[in-house]
Amino acid sequence: MHRQQNSGGLYKANIQGVGQVKITEISIKNFKGVSNRSFKLNDRFTVFIGNNATGKTTVLDALAVALGSFFLGVGVPARSINWDEVRMVVIDGQQKPQTPVEIKAKGSVNGKELKPWGRSILIKKTTTKDAKPIKDVAQYLLKLSRTPREEREGGAEAIFPVIAYHGTGRLWAEHEAPKYQKQIEGVDRAYINALSAKSSSKGFISWIKTQENSVAKFDRPMERAHLEAFKAAIEGLVIDGRWTNVKYDHKQEVLTGTFVDNSGRTLELSYNQLSDGFRNVIGMIADIAFRCIQLNPHLGRDVVNLTPGVVLIDELDQHLHPNWQKRVVNDLKVAFPNIQFVATTHSPFIVQSLEADELVNLDELELSESPNLLPINKVATQVMGVDGIRSDDFEERVKDATQQLSEIEATNGELSLDDYEKISKALDQIALSETNDPEYKAFLELKEKGRE
């Protein structure tokens, strides 16, 4: 494989190397509340929406089972189908399990279609025989990574995919703090607990502590490059540079950074002192970047940009301000250009940021236009099926106004010029909020300024 030298003495690997895993379709049968459904996935970003109990999290859990099959090839405990996840149906007054439970995935590696793989359960034990296609990919990568470079055919590069699941309990449920040990193979560190819905913040915090100590003592270019990549991922995605100069405070034993509050003041705040929204995003980004570095340290400063993979995120909008919800999808695409994301959300702002083929609506509402071409009110009503977006107070005032106009019409009353102006202005305001035509919107805004 061709290597391109950079100023740091590191090289930029060709991302078309081994390990670029993508899932194109997931099929689910008798898993949790899903009887039998299949979903196609966008190769960059897919967001599932729907009312509560429609199966959004179930789809992510099924994907976790399918992705966990990869771990079978690297000796890491894989996510199986639990017996309590088998769909139950009441028959003759009793709950009866519906088997077989089947989770099947279609996908590709390096752009080439892979034979479908999956897991199933018949009598309380999850089978592994159908996981062979993706398991073989993992075994090949592991063998290649342990082969000295001079012995690799054609200079092949082992690039492992990052695989991770960030569930709704990511801020509150935490794995035990692992002690970072360099002798443990990076593949193990990156994949253990990767598909658990719990948080792994203690893992990346322990790593940055060790990494900064090592850089301070030995100043190895590769370790410094990893630190730079890790911090750049966090600082590049935190909105408007609000948390920068990230470092480990050895006196306080916490991860800290310079925070800019809403009034423009700068404060030194630890990771634990940040708001839930900031910790939510920073925790996800740091965890993904940390796993990229553990899997592919040879990619140096470009490790975050070049590492492929699949990341699952339940309730992407969790604790995020609407301003951040509007841009988080694009921010994740930019921060991790070779990772495929699959997420769920209840946020119309996130839905509005999507292309049509990036959205899967479990309520099966027909999509007339791409969500990113619709105003937010139409996203809520037409795409997400919200019955009404106005408050009860607003609807009551509309009812009163309608009644007054009806009374004028009934008495054949005439409207004054001021009345016409008020009605015209009100109609323009309604049109301005409803339109998705940028030229008409600009016209109405200029018209409104002319009234001032």
C-alpha angles and dihedrals in degrees: 000000000000115000123203115207119223134193093271093058089250126115138233111235123216105254090213086077123111119304108043096139121184129175113217101176139012124199122196128192127179092343115142106311097343116101100184126334140143130203132193117220132213111238092235111028134359124178123193119208134178144118120298113286094024092115107261095138090040089062091053091047090051090050089050089056091049093047091045087066087074089063091061087073096054100044097252120133108265130217107257133189108268120218091237088060092064112113112252127209128189109242121172090349095307135099108250124190116238113222150223097048108200133185115181130178135195120201150130141250117214090347094305119116114251124213108262115266138185152138131259140183129212108160110012097295124094113230121228103190093092091052092070100105095059093033089057090054090054093047091051092050092048092049091047093049090054094049116096110252094241089058097051116108111247092352091286115192123221107221113173121206118239111236120188144152122208109193132190092267093059093115098045109029113066134181119233113280108265120211108235108241120183094206091065111093113253092232090062093047092049098047105036108102089355092130096042114110090225125100122264099193092127088062097058092039091055089048096051090049091055093041095052091049091052094048091049092052103037107012094213110184094224094052091047089050090053092051091049092050092048095049094042090056091054098041093044094056102038103100117262093350092288096154116036141148089052113194143145115263104216094191095053093029093226139114108254140181143171109272126198112208127208092272093053097255118142120227135175104238130174122228090255092053094058122100119268090255094054093043090048094057097035091049092053095045094045092048093051093045091047091052091048090055094048092050100043111020090153089071089071118187091000095054096109093046096046104039112102126203149114124277125188121205124185115208097000090191093058110143092344123138112238090249089061093041089060093059107025095096093054091042091056091048091053095044094049107025096174100043124098113221127202116185145161128222147170093200120112088198091061091044090051090058093058135095116233094256092051093064130079115186112201089193085066095228112164115250112222096179139015107275093234089064095055130086114246094255092056091046088057097045105030102032104029098031098236109169095219137354098198125091120248088248092056092048089050091053091049089053091051092048091049090052092051092051090048090053091051090050092048092054093043088238119174123235120230123228088257090054091051091049092051092048091047092050092048092050091049090052091052091048091048092055093045104042124098093185107107094202094050090045090053090049092053092047091052090047090053091051089052090060092056 
